[in-house]
Backbone as a chain_set.jsonl record, in Angstrom:
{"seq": "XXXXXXXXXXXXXXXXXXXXXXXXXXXXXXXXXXXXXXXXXXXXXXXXXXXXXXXXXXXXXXXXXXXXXXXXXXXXXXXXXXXXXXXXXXXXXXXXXXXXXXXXXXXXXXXXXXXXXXXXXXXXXXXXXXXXXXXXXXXXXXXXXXXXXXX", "coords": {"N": [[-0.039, -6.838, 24.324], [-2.458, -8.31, 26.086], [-4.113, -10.894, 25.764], [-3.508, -12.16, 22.732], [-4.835, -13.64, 20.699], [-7.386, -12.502, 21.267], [-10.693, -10.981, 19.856], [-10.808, -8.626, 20.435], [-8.413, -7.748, 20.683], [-6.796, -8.771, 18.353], [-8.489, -6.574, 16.669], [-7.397, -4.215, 17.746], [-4.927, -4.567, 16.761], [-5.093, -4.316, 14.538], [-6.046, -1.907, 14.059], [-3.912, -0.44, 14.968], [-1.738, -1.094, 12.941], [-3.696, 0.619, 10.863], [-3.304, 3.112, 11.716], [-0.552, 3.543, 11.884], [0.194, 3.663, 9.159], [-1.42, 5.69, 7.66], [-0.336, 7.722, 9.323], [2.147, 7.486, 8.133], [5.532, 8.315, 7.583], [9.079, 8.974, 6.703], [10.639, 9.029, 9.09], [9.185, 7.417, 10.996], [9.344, 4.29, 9.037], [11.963, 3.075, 11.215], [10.493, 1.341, 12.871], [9.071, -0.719, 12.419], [9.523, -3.205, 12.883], [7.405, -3.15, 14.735], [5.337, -3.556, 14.183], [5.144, -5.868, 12.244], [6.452, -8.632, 11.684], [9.275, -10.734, 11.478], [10.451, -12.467, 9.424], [8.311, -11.401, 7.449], [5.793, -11.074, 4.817], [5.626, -9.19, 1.851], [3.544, -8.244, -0.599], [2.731, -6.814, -3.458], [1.517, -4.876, -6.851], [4.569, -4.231, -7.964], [6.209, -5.546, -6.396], [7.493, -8.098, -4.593], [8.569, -9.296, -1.603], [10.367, -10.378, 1.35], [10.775, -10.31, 4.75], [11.34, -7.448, 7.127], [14.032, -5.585, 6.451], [13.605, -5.891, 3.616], [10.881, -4.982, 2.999], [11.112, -2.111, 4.524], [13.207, -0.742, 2.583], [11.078, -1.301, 0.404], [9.354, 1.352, 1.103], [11.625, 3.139, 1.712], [12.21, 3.498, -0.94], [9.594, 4.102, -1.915], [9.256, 6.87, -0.804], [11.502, 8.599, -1.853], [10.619, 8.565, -4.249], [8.452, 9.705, -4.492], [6.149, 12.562, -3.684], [5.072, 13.409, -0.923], [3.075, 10.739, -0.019], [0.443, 9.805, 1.048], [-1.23, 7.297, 3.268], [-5.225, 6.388, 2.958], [-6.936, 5.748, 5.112], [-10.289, 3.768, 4.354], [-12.029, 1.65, 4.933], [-12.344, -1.141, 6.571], [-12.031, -4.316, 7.651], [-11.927, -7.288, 10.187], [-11.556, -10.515, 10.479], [-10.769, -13.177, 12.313], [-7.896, -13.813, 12.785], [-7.258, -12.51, 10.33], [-7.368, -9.446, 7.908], [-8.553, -6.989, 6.002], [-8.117, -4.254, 4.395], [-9.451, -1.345, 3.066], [-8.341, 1.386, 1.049], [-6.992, 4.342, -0.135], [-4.029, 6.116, -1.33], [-2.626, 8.187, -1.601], [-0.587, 10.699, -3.493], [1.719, 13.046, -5.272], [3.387, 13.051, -8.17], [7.056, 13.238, -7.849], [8.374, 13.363, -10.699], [7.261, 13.748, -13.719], [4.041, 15.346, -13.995], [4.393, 17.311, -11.551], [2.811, 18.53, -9.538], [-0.209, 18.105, -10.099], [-2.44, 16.142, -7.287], [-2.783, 12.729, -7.02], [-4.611, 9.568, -6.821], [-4.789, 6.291, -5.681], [-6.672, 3.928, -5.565], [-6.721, 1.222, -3.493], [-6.278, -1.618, -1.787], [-5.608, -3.88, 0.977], [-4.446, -7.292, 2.169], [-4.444, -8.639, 4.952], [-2.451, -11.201, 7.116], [-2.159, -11.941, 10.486], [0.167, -12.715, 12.884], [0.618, -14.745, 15.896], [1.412, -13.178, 17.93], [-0.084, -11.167, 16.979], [1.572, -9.0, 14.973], [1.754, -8.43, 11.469], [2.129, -11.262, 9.676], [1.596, -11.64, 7.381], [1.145, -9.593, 3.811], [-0.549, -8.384, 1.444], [-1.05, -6.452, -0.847], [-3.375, -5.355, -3.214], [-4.049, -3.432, -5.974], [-5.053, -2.047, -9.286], [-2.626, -1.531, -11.42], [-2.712, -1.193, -14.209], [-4.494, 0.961, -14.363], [-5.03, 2.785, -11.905], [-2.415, 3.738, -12.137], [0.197, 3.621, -14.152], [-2.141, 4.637, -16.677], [-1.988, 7.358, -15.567], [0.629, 8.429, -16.386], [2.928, 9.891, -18.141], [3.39, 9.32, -21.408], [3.538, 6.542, -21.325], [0.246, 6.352, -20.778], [-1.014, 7.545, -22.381], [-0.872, 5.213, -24.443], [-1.991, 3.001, -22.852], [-4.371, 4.102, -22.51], [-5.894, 4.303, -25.016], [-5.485, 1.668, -25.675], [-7.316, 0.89, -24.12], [-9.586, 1.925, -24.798], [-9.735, 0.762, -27.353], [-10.228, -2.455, -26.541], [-13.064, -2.103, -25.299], [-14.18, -1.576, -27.009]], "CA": [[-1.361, -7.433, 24.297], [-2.654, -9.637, 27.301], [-4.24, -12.005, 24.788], [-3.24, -11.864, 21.246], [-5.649, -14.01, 19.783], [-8.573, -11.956, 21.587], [-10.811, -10.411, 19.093], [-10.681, -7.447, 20.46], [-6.79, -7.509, 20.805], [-7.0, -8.442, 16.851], [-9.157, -5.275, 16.004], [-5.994, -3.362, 18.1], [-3.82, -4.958, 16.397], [-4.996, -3.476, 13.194], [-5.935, -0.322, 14.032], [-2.201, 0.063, 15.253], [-1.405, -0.817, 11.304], [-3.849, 1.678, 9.781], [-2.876, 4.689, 12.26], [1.083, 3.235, 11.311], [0.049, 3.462, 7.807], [-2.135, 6.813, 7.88], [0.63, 8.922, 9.555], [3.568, 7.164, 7.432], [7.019, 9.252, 7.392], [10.415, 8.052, 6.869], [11.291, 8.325, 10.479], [8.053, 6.222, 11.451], [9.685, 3.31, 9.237], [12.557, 2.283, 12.113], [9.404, 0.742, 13.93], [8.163, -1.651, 11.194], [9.514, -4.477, 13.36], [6.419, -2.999, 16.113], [3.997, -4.088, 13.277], [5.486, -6.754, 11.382], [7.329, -10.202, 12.099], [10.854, -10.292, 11.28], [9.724, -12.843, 8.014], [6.669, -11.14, 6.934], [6.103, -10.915, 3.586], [5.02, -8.169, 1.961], [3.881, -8.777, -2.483], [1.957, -5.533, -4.422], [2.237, -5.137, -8.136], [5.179, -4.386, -8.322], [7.307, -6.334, -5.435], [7.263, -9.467, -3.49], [9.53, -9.472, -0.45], [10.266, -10.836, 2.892], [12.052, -9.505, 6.049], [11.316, -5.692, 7.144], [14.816, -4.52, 5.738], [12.832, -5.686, 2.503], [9.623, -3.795, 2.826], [11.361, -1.122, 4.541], [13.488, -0.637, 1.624], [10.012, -0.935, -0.78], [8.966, 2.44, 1.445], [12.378, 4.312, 1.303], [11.778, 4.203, -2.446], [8.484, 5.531, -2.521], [9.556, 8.383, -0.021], [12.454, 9.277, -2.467], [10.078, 8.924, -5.607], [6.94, 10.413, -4.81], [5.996, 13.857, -3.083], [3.668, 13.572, 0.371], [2.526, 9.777, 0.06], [-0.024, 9.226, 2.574], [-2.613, 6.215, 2.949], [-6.123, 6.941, 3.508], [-8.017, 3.773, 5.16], [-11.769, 4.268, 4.499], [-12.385, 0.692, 5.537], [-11.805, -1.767, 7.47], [-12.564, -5.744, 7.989], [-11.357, -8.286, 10.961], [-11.751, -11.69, 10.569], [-10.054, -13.79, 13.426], [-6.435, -13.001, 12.298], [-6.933, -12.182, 8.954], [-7.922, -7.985, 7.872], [-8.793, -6.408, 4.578], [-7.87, -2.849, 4.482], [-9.473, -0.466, 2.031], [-7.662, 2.264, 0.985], [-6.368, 5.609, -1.088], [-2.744, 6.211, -1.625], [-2.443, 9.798, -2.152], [0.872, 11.327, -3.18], [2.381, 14.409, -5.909], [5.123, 12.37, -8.639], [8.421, 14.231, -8.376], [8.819, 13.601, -12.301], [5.768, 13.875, -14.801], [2.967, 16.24, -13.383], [4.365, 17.448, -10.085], [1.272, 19.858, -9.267], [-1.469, 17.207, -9.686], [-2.591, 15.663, -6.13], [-2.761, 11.595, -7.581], [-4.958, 8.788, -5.837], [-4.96, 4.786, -6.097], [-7.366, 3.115, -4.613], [-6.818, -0.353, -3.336], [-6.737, -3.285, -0.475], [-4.816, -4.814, 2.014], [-5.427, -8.374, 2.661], [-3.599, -8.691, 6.17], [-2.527, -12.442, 8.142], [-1.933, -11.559, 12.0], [0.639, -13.657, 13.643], [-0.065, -15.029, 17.152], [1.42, -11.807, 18.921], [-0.656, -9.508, 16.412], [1.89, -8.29, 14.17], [1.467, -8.957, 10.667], [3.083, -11.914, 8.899], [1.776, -11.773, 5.501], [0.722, -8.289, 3.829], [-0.661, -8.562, 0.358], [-1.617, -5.327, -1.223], [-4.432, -5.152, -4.506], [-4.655, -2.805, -6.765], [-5.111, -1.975, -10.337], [-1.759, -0.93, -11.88], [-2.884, -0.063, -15.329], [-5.673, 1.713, -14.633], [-4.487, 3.747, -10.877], [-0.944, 4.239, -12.21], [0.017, 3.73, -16.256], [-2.777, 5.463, -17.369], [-1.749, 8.554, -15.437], [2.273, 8.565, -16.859], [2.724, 10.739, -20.008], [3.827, 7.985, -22.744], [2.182, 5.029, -21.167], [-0.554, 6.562, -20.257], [-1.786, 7.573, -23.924], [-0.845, 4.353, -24.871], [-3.118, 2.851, -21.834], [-6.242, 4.668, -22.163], [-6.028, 4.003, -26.564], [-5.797, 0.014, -25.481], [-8.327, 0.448, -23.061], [-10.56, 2.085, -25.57], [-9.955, -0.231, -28.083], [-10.56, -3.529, -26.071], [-13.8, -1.843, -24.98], [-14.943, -1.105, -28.297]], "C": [[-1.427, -8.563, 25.313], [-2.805, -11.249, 26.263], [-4.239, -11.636, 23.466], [-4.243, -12.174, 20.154], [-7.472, -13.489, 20.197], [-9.504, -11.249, 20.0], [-10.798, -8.881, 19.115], [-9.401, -6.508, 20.414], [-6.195, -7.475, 19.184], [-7.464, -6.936, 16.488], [-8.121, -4.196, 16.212], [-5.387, -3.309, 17.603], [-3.296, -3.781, 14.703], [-5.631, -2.397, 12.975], [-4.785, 0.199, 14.117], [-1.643, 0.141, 13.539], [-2.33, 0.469, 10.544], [-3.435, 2.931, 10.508], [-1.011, 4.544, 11.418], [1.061, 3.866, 9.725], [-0.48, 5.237, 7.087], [-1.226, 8.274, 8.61], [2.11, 8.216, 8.918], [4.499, 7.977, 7.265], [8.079, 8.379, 7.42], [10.751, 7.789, 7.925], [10.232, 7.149, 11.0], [8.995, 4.746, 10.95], [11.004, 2.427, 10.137], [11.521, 1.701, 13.045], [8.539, -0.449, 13.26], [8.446, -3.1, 12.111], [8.404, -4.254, 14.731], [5.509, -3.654, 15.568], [4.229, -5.325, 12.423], [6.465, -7.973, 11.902], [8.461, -9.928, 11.194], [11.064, -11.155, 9.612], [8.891, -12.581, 7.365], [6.814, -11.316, 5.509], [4.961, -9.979, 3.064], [5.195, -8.541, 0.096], [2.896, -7.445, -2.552], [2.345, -6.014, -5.96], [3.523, -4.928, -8.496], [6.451, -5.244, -7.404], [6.547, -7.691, -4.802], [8.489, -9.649, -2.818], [9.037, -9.999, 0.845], [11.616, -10.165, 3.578], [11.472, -8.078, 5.776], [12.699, -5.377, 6.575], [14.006, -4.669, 4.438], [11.964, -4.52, 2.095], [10.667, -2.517, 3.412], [11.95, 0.021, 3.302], [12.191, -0.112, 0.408], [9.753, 0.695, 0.124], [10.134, 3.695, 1.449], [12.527, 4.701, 0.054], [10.413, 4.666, -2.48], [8.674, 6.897, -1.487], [10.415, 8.851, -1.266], [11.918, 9.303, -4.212], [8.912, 9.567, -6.077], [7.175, 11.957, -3.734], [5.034, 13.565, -2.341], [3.122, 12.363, 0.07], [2.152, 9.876, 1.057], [-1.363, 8.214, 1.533], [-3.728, 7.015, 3.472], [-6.668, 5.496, 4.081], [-9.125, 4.219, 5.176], [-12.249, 3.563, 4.715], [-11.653, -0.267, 5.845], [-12.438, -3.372, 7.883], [-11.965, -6.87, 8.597], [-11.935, -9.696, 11.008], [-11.275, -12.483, 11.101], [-8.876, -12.937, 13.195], [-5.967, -12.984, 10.779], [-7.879, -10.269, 9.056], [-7.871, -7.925, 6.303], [-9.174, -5.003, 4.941], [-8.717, -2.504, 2.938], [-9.16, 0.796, 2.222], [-7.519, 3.399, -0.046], [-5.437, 6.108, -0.178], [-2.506, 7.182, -2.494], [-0.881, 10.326, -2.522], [0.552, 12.245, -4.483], [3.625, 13.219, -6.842], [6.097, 13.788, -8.658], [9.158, 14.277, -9.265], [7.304, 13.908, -12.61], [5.373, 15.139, -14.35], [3.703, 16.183, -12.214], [3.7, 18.081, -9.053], [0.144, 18.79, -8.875], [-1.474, 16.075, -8.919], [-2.915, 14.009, -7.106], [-3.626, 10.717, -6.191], [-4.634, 7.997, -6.34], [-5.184, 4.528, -5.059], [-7.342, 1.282, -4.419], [-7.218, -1.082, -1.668], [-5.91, -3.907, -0.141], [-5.237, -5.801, 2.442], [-4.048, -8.676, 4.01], [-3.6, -10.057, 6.968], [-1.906, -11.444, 8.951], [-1.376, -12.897, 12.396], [-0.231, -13.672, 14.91], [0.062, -13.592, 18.069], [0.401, -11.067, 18.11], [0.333, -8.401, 15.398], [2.026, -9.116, 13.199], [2.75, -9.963, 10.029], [2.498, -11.87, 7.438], [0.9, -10.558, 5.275], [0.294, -8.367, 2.151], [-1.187, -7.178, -0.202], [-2.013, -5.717, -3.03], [-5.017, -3.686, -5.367], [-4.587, -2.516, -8.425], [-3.741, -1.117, -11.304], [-1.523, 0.35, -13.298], [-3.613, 0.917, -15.139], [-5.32, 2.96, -13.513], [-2.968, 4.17, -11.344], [-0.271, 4.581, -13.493], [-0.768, 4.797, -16.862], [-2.598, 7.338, -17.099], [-0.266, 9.317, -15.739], [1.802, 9.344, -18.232], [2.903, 9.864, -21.173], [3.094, 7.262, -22.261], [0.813, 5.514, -20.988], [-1.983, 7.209, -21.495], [-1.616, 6.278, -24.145], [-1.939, 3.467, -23.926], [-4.59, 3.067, -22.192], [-6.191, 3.856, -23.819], [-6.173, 2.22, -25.901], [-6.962, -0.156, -24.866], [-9.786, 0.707, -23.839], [-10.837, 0.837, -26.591], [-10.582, -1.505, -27.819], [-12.241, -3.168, -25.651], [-14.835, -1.177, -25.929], [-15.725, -2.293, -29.292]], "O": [[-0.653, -9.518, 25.378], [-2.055, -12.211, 26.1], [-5.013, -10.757, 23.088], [-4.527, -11.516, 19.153], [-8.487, -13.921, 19.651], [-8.768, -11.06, 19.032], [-10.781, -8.105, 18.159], [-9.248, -5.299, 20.239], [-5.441, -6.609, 18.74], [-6.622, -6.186, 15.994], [-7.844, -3.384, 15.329], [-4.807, -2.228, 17.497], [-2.38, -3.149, 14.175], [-5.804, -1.92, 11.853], [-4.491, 1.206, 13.473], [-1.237, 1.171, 13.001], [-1.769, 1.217, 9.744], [-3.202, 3.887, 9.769], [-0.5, 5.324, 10.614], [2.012, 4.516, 9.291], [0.112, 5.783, 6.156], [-1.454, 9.47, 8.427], [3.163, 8.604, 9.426], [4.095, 8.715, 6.366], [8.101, 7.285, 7.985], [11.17, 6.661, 8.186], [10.644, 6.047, 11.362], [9.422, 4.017, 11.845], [11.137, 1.234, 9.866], [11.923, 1.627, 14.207], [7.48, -0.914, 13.68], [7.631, -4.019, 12.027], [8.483, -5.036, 15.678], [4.785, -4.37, 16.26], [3.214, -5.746, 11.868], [7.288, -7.659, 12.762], [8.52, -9.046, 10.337], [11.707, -10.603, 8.72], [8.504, -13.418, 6.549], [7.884, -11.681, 5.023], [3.816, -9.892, 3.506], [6.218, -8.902, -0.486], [2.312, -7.151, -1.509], [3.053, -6.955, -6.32], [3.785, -5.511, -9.549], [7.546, -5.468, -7.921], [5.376, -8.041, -4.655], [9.444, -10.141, -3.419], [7.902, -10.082, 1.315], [12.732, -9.763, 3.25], [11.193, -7.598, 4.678], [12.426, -4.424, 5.846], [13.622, -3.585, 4.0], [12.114, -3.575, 1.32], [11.063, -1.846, 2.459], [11.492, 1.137, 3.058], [12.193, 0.929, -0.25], [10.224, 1.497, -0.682], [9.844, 4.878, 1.269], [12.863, 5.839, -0.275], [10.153, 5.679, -3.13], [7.997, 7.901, -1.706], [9.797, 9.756, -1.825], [12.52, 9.828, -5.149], [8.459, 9.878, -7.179], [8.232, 12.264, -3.183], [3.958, 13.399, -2.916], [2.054, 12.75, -0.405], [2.867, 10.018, 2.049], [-1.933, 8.187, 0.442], [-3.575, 8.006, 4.187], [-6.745, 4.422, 3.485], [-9.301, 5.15, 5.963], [-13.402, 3.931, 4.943], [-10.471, -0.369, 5.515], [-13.489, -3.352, 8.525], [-11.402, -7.627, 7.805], [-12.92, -9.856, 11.729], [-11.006, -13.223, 10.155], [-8.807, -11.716, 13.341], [-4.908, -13.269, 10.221], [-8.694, -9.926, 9.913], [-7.254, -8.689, 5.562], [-10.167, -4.625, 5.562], [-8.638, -3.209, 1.932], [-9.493, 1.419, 3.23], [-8.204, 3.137, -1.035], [-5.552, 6.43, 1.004], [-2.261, 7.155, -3.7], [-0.049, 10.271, -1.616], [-0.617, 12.317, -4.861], [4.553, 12.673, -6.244], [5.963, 14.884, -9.203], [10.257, 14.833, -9.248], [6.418, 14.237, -11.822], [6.209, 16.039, -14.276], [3.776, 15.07, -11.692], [4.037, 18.122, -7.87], [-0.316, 18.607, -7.748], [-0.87, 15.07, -9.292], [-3.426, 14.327, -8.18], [-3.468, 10.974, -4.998], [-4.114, 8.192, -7.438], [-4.587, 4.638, -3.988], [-7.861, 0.408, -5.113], [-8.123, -0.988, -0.839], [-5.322, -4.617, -0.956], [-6.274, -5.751, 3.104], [-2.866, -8.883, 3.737], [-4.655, -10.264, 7.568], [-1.315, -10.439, 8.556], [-2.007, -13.953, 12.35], [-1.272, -13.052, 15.127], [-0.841, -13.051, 18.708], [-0.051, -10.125, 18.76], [-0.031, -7.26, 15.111], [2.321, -10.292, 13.414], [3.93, -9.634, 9.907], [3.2, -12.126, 6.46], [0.042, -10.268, 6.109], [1.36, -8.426, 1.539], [-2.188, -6.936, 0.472], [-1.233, -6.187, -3.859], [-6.115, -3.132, -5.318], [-3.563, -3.095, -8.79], [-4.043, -0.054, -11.848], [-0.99, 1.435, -13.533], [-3.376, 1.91, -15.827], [-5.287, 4.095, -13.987], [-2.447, 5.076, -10.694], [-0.191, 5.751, -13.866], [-0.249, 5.733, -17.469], [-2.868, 8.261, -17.868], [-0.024, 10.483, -15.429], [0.818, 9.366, -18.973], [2.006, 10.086, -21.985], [1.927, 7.205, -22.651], [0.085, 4.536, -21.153], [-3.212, 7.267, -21.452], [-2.766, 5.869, -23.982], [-2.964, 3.271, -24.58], [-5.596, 2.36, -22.138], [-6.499, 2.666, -23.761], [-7.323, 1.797, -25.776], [-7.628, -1.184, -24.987], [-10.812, 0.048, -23.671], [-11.846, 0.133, -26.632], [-11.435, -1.876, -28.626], [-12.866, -4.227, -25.692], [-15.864, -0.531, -25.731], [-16.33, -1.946, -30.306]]}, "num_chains": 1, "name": "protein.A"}
């Protein structure tokens, strides 16, 4: 990038993350240091890490626990060097149901270092409701709470 803090060099920046993100494969992650700062930090529901061996790590477990994870980005929002991804996170579990195609829909709230690759990566979404509720045991137990509280 000529200028990093351009806005138009921003908008690059994070299109480069949702194409990264949108064709995801295991070999793709040896390149995470193209998109990410060498401290980034990367929190979801269930992790909070720093350093790419970290996150990389969070992505060689969902390769080795799910079937065909891909992101979908269906939107998209640049704000100097901040982004908010919206998304669906398609995959197949290789326990439970291994037949039925699974979504969860969430949000990437993205800081942009000065070069343009991300230092802080926050991902939002609803655990009980995109993930729990679709497990066999929790997932009766889930929906029955959810009824109840809503009763």
């Amino acid at each position: 990038m000529s200028d990093p803090s351009s806005p138009a060099d921003l908008r690059a920046a994070v299109e480069r993350v949702c194409v990264f993100y949108e064709s995801l494969s295991p070999g793709a992650l040896a390149s995470l240091g193209t998109l990410y700062t060498d401290d980034a930090r990367f929190k979801d529901p269930f992790n909070e890490v720093r350093g790419i061996p970290a996150i990389r790590q969070i992505f060689e477990h969902m390769f080795h626990n799910l079937h065909e994870p891909r992101f979908v980005v269906t939107q998209r929002l640049v704000d100097g060097r901040q982004a908010f991804l919206v998304w669906e996170f398609r995959f197949r579990f290789r326990r439970f149901d291994t037949v039925t195609p699974q979504v969860i829909r969430g949000g990437s709230h993205l800081v942009l270092a000065a070069d343009g690759r991300v230092c802080d990566h926050r991902d939002y979404w609803d655990a009980a409701e995109e993930l729990y509720e679709k497990l066999p045991v929790v997932g009766t137990l889930m929906r029955y709470l959810k009824r109840r509280a809503n009763s």
